[in-house]
Short mmCIF file of C-alpha atoms in Angstrom, two decimals:
data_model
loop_
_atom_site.label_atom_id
_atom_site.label_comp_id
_atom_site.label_asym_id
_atom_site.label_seq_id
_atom_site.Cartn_x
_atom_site.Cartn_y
_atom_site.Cartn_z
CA UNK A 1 122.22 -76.06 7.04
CA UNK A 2 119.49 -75.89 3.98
CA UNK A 3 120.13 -78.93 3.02
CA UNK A 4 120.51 -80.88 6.83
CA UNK A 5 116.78 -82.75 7.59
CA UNK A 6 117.70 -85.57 9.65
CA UNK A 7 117.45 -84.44 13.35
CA UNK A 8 117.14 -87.79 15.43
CA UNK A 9 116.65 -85.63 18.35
CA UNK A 10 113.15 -84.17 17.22
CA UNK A 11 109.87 -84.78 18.70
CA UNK A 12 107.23 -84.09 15.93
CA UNK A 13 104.78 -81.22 16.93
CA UNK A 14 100.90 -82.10 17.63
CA UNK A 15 100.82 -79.70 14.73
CA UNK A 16 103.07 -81.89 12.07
CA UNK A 17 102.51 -83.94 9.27
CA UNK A 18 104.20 -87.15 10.04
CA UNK A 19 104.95 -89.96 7.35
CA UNK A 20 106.33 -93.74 8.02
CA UNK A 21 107.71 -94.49 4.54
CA UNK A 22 110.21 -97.89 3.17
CA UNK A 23 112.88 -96.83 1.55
CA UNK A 24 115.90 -98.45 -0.29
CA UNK A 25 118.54 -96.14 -1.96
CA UNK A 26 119.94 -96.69 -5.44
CA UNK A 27 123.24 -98.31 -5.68
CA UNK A 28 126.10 -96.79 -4.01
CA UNK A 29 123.87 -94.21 -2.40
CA UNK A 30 124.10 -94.22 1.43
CA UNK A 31 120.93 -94.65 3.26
CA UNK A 32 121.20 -91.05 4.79
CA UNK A 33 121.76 -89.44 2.06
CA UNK A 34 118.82 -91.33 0.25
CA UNK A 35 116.33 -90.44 3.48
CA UNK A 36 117.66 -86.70 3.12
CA UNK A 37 117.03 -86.34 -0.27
CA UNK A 38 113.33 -88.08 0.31
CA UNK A 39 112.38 -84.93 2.84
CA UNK A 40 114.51 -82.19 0.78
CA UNK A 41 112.22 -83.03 -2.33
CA UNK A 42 108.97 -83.72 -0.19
CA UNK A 43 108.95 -80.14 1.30
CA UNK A 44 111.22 -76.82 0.23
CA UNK A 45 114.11 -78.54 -1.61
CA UNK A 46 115.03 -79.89 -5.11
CA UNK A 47 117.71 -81.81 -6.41
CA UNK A 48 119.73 -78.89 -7.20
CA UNK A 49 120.98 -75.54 -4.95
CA UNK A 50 118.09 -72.74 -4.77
CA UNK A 51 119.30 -69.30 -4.28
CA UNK A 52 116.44 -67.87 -2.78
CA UNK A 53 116.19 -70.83 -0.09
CA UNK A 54 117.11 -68.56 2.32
CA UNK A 55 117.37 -69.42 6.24
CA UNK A 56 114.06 -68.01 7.38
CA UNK A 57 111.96 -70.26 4.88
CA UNK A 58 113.65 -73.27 6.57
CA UNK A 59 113.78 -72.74 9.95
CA UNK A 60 109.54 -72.48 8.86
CA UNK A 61 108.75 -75.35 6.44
CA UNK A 62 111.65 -77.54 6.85
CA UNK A 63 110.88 -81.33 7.65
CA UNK A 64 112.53 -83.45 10.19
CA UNK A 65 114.02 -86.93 9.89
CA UNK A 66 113.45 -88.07 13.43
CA UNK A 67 113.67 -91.77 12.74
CA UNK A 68 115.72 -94.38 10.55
CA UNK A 69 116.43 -97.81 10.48
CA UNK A 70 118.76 -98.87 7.79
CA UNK A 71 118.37 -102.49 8.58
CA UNK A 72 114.23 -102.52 7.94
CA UNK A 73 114.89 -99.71 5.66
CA UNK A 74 112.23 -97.58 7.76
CA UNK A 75 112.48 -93.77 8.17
CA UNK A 76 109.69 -90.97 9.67
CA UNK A 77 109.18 -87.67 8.26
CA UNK A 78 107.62 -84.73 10.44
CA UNK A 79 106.30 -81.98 8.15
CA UNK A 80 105.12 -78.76 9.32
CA UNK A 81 101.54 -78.44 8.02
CA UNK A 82 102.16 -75.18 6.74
CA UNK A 83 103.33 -77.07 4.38
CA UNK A 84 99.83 -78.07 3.47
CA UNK A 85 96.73 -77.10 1.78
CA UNK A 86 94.17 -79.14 4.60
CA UNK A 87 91.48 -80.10 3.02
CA UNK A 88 93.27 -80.92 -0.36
CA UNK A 89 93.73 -84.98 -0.89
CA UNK A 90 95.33 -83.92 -4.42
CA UNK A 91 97.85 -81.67 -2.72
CA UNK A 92 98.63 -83.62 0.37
CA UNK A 93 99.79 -87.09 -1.74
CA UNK A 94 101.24 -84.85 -4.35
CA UNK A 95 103.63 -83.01 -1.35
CA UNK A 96 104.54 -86.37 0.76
CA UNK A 97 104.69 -89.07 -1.97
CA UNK A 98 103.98 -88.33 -5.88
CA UNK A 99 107.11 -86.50 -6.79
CA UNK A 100 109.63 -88.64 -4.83
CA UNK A 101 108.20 -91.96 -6.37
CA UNK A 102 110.15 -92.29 -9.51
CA UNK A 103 114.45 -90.44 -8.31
CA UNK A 104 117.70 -91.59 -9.22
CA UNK A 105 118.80 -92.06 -6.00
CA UNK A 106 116.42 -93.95 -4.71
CA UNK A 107 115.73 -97.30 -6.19
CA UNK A 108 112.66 -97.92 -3.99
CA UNK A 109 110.20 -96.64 -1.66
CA UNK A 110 106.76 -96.77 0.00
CA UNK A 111 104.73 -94.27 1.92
CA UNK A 112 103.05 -96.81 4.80
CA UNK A 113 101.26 -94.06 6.21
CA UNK A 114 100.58 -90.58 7.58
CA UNK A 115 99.43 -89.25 10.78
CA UNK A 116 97.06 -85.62 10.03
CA UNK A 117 96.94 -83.53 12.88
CA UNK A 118 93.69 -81.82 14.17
CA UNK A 119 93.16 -79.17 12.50
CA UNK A 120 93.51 -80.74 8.79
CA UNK A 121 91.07 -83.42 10.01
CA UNK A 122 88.16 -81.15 10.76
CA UNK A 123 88.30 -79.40 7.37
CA UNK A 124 87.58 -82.94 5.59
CA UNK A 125 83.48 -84.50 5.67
CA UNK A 126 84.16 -87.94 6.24
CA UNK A 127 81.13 -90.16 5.30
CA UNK A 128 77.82 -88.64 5.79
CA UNK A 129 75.86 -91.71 7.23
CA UNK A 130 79.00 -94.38 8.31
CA UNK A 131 77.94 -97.56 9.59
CA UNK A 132 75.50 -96.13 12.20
CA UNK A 133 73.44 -94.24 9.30
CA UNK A 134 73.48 -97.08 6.64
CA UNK A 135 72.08 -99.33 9.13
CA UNK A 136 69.32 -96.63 9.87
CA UNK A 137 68.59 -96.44 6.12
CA UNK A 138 68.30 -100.33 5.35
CA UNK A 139 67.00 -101.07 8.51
CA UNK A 140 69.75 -104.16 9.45
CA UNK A 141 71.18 -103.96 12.84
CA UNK A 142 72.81 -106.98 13.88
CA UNK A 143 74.65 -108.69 11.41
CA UNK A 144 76.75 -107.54 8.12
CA UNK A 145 74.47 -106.27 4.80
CA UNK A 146 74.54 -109.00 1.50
CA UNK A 147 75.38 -107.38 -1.27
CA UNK A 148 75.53 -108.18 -4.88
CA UNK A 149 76.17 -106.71 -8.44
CA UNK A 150 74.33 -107.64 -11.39
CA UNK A 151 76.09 -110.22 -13.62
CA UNK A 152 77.33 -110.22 -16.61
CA UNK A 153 79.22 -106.80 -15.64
CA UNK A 154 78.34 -105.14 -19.33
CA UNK A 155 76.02 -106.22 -21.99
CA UNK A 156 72.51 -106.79 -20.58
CA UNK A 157 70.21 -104.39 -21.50
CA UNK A 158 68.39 -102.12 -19.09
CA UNK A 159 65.34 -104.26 -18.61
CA UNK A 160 67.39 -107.40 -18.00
CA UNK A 161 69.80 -105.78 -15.39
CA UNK A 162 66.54 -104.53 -13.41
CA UNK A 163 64.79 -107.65 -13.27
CA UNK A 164 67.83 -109.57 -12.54
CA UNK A 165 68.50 -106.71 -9.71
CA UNK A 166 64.91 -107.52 -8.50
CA UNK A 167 65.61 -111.52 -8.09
CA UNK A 168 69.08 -110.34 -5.96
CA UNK A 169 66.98 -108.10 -3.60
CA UNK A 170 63.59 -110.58 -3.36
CA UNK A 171 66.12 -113.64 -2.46
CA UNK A 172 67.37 -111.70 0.52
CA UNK A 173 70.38 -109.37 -0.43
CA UNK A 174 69.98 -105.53 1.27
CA UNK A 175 71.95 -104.02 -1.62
CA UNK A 176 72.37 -104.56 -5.10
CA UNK A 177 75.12 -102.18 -7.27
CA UNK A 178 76.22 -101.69 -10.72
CA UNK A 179 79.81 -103.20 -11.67
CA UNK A 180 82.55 -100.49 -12.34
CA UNK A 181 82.73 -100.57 -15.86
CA UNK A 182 78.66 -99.98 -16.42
CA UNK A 183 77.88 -96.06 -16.70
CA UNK A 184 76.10 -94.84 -19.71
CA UNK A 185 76.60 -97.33 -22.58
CA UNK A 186 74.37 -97.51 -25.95
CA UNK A 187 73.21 -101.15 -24.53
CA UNK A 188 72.27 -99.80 -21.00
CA UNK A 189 71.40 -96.01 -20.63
CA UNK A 190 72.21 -95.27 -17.18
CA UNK A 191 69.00 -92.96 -16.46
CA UNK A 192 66.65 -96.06 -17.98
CA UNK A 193 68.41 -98.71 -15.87
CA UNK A 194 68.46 -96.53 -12.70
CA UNK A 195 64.51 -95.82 -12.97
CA UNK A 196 63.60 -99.28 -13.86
CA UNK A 197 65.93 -100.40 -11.26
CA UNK A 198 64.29 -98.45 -8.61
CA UNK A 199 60.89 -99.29 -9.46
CA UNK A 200 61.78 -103.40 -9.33
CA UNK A 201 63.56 -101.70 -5.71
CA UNK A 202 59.80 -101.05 -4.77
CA UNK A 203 58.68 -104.07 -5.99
CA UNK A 204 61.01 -106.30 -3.63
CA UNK A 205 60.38 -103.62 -0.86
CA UNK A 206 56.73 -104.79 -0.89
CA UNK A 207 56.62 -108.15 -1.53
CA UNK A 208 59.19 -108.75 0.92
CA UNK A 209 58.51 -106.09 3.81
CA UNK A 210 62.15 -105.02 4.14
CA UNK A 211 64.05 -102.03 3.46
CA UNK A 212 66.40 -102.50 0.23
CA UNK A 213 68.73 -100.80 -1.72
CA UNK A 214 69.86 -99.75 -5.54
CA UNK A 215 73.32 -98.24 -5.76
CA UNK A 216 74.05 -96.97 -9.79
CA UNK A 217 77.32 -96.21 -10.68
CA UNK A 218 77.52 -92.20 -11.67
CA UNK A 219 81.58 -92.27 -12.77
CA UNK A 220 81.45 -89.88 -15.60
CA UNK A 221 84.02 -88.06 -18.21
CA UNK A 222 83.29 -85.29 -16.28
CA UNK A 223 82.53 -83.75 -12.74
CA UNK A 224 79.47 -81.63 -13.93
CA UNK A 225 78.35 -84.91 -15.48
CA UNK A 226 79.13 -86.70 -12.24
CA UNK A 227 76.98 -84.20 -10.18
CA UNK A 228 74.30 -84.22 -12.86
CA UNK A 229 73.62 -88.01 -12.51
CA UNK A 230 74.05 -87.55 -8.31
CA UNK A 231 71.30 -85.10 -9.08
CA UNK A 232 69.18 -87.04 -11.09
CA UNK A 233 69.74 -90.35 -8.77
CA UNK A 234 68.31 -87.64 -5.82
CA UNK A 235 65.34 -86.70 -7.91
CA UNK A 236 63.85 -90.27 -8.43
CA UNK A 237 64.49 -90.72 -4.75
CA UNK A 238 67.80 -92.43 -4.46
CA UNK A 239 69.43 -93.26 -1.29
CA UNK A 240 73.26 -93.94 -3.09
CA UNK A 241 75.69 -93.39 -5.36
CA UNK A 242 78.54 -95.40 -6.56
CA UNK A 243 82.17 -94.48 -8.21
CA UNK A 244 84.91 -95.49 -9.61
CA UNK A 245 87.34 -94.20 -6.99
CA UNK A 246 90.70 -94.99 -8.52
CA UNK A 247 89.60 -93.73 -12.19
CA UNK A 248 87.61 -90.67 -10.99
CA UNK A 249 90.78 -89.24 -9.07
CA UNK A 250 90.73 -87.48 -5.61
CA UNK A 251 89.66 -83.73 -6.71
CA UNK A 252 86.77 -85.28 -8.44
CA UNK A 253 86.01 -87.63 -5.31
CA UNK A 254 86.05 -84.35 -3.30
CA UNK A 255 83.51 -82.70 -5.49
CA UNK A 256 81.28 -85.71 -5.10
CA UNK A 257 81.01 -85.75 -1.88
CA UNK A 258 80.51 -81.88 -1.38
CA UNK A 259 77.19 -82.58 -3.62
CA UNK A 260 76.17 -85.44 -1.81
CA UNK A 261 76.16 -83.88 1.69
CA UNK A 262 73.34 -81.32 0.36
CA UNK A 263 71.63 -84.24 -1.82
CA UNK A 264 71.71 -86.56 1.13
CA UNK A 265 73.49 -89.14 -0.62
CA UNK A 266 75.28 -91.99 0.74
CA UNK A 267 78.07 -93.02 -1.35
CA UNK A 268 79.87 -96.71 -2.47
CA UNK A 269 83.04 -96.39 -3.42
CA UNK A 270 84.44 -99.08 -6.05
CA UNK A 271 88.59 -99.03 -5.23
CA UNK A 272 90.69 -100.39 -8.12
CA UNK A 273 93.31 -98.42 -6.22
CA UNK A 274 93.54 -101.49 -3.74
CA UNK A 275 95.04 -103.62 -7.38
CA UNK A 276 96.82 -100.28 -8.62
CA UNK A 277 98.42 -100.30 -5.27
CA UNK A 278 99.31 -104.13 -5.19
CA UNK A 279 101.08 -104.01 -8.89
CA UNK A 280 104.45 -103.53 -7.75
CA UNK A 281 106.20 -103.46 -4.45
CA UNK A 282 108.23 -100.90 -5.26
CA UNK A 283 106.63 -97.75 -5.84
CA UNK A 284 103.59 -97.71 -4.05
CA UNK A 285 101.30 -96.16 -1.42
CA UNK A 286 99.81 -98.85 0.99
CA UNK A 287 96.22 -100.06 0.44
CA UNK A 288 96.49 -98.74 4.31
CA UNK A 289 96.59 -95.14 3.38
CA UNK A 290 94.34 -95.54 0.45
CA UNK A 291 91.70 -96.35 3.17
CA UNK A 292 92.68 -93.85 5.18
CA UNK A 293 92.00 -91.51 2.56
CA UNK A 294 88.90 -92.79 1.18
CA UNK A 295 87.46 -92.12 4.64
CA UNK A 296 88.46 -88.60 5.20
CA UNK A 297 87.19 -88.32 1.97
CA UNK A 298 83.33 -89.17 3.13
CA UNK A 299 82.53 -92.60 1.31
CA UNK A 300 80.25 -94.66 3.49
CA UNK A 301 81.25 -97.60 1.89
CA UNK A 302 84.92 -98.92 0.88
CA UNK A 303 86.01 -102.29 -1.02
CA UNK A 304 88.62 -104.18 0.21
CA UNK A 305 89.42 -107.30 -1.69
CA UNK A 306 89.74 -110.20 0.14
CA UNK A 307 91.31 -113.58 -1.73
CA UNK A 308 92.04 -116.89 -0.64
CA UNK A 309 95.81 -116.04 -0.58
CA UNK A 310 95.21 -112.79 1.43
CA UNK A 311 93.11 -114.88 4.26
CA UNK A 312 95.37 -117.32 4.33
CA UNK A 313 98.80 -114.84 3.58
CA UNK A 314 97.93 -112.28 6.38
CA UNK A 315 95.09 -111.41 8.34
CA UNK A 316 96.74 -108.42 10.30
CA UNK A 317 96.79 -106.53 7.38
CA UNK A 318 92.80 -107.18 6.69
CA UNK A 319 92.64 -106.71 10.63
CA UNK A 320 94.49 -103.05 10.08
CA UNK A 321 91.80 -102.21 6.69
CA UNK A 322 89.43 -102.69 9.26
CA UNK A 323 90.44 -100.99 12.00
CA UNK A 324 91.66 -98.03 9.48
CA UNK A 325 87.85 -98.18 8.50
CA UNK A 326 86.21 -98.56 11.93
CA UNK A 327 87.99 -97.07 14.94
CA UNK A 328 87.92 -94.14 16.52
CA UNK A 329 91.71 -93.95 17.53
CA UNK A 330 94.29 -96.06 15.62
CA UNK A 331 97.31 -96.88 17.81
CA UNK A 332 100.86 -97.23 15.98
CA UNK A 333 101.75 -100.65 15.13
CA UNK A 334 105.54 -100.89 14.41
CA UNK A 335 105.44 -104.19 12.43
CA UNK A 336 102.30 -103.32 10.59
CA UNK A 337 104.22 -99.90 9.82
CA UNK A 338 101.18 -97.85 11.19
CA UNK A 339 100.78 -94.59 12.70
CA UNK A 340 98.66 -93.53 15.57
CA UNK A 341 95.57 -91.56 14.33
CA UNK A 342 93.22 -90.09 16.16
CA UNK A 343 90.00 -89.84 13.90
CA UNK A 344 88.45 -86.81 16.14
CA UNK A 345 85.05 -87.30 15.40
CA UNK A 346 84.87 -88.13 11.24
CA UNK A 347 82.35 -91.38 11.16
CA UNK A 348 83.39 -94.77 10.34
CA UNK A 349 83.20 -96.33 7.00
CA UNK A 350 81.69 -99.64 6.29
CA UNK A 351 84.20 -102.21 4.91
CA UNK A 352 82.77 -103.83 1.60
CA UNK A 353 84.05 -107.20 1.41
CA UNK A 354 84.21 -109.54 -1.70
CA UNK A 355 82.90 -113.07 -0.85
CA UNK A 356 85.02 -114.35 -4.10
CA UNK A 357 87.82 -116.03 -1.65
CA UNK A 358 84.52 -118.72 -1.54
CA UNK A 359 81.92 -119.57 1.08
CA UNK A 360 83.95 -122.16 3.23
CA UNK A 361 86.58 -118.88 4.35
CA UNK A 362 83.14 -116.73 4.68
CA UNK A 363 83.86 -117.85 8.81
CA UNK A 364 87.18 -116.45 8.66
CA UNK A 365 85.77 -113.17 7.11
CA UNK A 366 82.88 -112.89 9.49
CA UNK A 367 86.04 -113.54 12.29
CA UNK A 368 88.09 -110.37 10.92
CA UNK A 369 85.44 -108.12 10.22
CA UNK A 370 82.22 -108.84 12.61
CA UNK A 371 79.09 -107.76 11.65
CA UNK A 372 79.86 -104.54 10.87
CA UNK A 373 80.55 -105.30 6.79
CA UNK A 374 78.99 -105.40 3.63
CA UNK A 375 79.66 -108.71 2.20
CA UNK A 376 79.23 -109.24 -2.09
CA UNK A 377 78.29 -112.24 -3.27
CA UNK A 378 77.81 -111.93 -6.93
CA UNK A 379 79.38 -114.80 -8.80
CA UNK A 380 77.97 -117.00 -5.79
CA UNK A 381 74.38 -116.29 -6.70
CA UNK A 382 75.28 -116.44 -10.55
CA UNK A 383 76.12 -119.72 -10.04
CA UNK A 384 73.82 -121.08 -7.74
CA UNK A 385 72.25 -124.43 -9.65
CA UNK A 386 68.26 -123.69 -8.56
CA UNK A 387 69.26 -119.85 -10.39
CA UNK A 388 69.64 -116.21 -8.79
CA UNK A 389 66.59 -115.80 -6.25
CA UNK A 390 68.00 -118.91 -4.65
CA UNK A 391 71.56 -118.07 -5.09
CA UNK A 392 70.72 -115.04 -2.72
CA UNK A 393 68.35 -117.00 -0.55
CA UNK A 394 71.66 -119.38 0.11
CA UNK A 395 73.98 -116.57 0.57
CA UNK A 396 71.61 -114.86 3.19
CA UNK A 397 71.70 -118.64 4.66
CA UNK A 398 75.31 -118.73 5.17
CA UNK A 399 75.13 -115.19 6.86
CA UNK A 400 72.33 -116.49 9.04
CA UNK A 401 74.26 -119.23 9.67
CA UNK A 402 77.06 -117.87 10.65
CA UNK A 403 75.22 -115.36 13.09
CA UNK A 404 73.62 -117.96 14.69
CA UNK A 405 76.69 -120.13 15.64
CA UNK A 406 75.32 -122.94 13.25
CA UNK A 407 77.55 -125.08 10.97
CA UNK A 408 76.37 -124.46 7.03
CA UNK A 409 75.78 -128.54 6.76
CA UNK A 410 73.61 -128.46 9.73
CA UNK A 411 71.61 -125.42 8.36
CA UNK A 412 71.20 -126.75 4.90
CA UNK A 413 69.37 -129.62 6.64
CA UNK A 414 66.46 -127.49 6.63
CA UNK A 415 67.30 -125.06 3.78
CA UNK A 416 67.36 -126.23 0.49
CA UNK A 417 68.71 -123.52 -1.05
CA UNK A 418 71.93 -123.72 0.51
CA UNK A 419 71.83 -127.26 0.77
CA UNK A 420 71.97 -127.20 -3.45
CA UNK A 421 74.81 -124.40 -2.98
CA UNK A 422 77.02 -126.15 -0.72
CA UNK A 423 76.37 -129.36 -3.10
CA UNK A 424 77.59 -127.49 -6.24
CA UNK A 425 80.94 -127.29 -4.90
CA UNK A 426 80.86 -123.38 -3.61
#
């Protein structure tokens, strides 16, 4: 009976944990026994018999398999949230995914997703501002915030990276960010490059009379050193903070955004995890989940890389990112392997959107996501012929553009900026 989790029969409790993972078992394992084994070691079992498992601890905390499909190798986990610390991200992935990801006997699997129940979901943040409070901050309404990061990524000293910062913002982008691998290096002190930053911030504040934007990138060895530069970013009257989600981990994510609600800091999140995720097929959790989680987390601000090949490869999964991001109630989508979630009240999260998949698929962005996305255009304005203030002139063309219902040749009749762009081959 200890050892028994599938129970077909079972309707998971409002209460429950539930989990849509992929699953294939190692050779010459049967798929039961595989999807068994995936619950035993996800909740109160191990690979071995436990004498102290006695009946009354499973009759409380054991899981139920109450769906499988051997042909698309799809089975559904209800966990008892006993089961859980709530308001732990660390302990959550660690019960329903970490430890089953590399077992004998099964050769491969993927946790799709996971519905939380109420009561977990009210003990996370979610983003401070979302969409709605972003906008109030920079001002921007009606169409999706251009963003950039200053280029090269390393090796410009501070007084370079400002000024070049200050051309991105005076050409027209709302936001301009540090790259993920800029923090405190010899060449580029991060408290000089955030002060001269912000006062070139000012600068293109006045001389163009709207609101803008310097997000500096605090990742740190440490958390105190984290909250130390979220403190100092506060102090000389920063709006945001960046990190490195996927190298700063979840309990350090958690800590950040504790600070920031008191500090009143919005915060960008740069996701390797999205490429982490994509490595291997195999062993993964979705980039699905990993937005899910960034959001109950609290950043206002996500990445999601979008490439040529992903456009073209599948929009309904870039439709589900933004949805996952966006919606107040996520309904389950079989194909898609999606749960239904019901966000009870945490804010949305504004998709940030790489423009590197070029500006002739920008239209089929703008289609997917609306106006409700940041979109970065970095090596577009780096490569712009007339230099960088025009580079983000062109790219706030195309967004204009676009908004308008305008095609980019008949724009660039009367802009030259983006007339020189869409000559250079963009």
């Amino acid at each position: 009976m200890l050892k028994e989790y599938i129970d077909i029969g079972y309707i998971p409790d409002e209460t429950d944990f539930v989990c849509e993972y992929s699953l294939e078992p190692a050779p010459g394992v049967s798929f039961e026994k595989a999807c068994n084994h995936l619950a035993e070691e996800c909740s109160i079992g191990t690979w071995k018999y436990i004498s102290l498992l006695s009946p009354k601890i499973a009759n409380r905390l054991k899981p139920h398999i109450f769906y499988m499909d051997e042909k698309k190798q799809t089975v559904r986990v209800s966990y008892p949230q006993d089961l859980f610390e709530f308001c732990s991200i660390p302990q959550i992935i660690s019960t329903v995914a970490y430890n089953i990801l590399n077992n004998k006997i099964i050769h491969r699997i993927k946790l799709y997703d996971m519905t939380l129940p109420s009561a977990p979901m009210s003990e996370f943040w979610g983003p401070k501002y979302g969409i709605e409070g972003i906008r109030e901050i920079i001002g921007v309404t009606t169409r999706p915030l251009v963003s950039a990061t200053v280029k090269p990524k390393v090796g410009l000293d501070s007084a370079t990276h400002a000024k070049i910062a200050y051309n991105y913002l005076t050409g027209g982008c709302d936001l301009v960010k540090d790259d993920e691998n800029l923090t405190d290096q010899k060449f580029n002190r991060f408290e000089k490059r955030a002060q001269l930053a912000f006062k070139y911030k000012d600068k293109a504040e006045e001389e163009t009379g709207e609101r803008k934007l310097y997000i500096c990138n605090i990742t740190a060895p440490t958390c105190e050193e984290m909250i130390r530069r979220a403190n100092f970013i506060s102090n000389i009257g920063g709006n945001y903070v960046m990190v490195d989600a996927a190298t700063a981990g979840w309990s350090s994510l958690q800590t950040l955004r504790d600070v920031t609600e008191e500090l009143e800091l919005a915060i960008h999140a740069h996701s390797m995890i999205h490429s982490v995720c994509n490595i291997s097929h195999e062993d993964v959790i979705s980039r699905y989940l990993v937005t899910k989680l960034a959001r109950l987390v609290g950043f206002d601000q996500f990445f999601i890389d979008v490439t040529d090949e992903k456009i073209l490869e599948d929009k309904k999964e870039l439709m589900s990112l933004r949805d996952c991001c966006i919606m107040d109630k996520v309904n389950p989508n079989d194909n898609m392997h999606i749960l239904f979630q019901n966000w009870d009240g945490i804010k949305p999260m504004f998709p940030f959107i790489s423009s590197e998949s070029g500006i002739p698929l920008m239209s089929e962005v703008m289609n997917i996501f609306g106006n409700d996305a940041v979109i970065e255009f970095s090596n577009n304005i780096c490569s712009h012929p007339m230099g960088t203030i025009s580079g983000a002139k062109a790219c706030r063309q195309v967004i204009d553009a676009m908004i308008a219902g305008i095609s980019l040749e008949e724009y660039a009749k009367t802009h030259e900026e983006l007339e020189a762009f869409l000559n250079n081959g963009v």
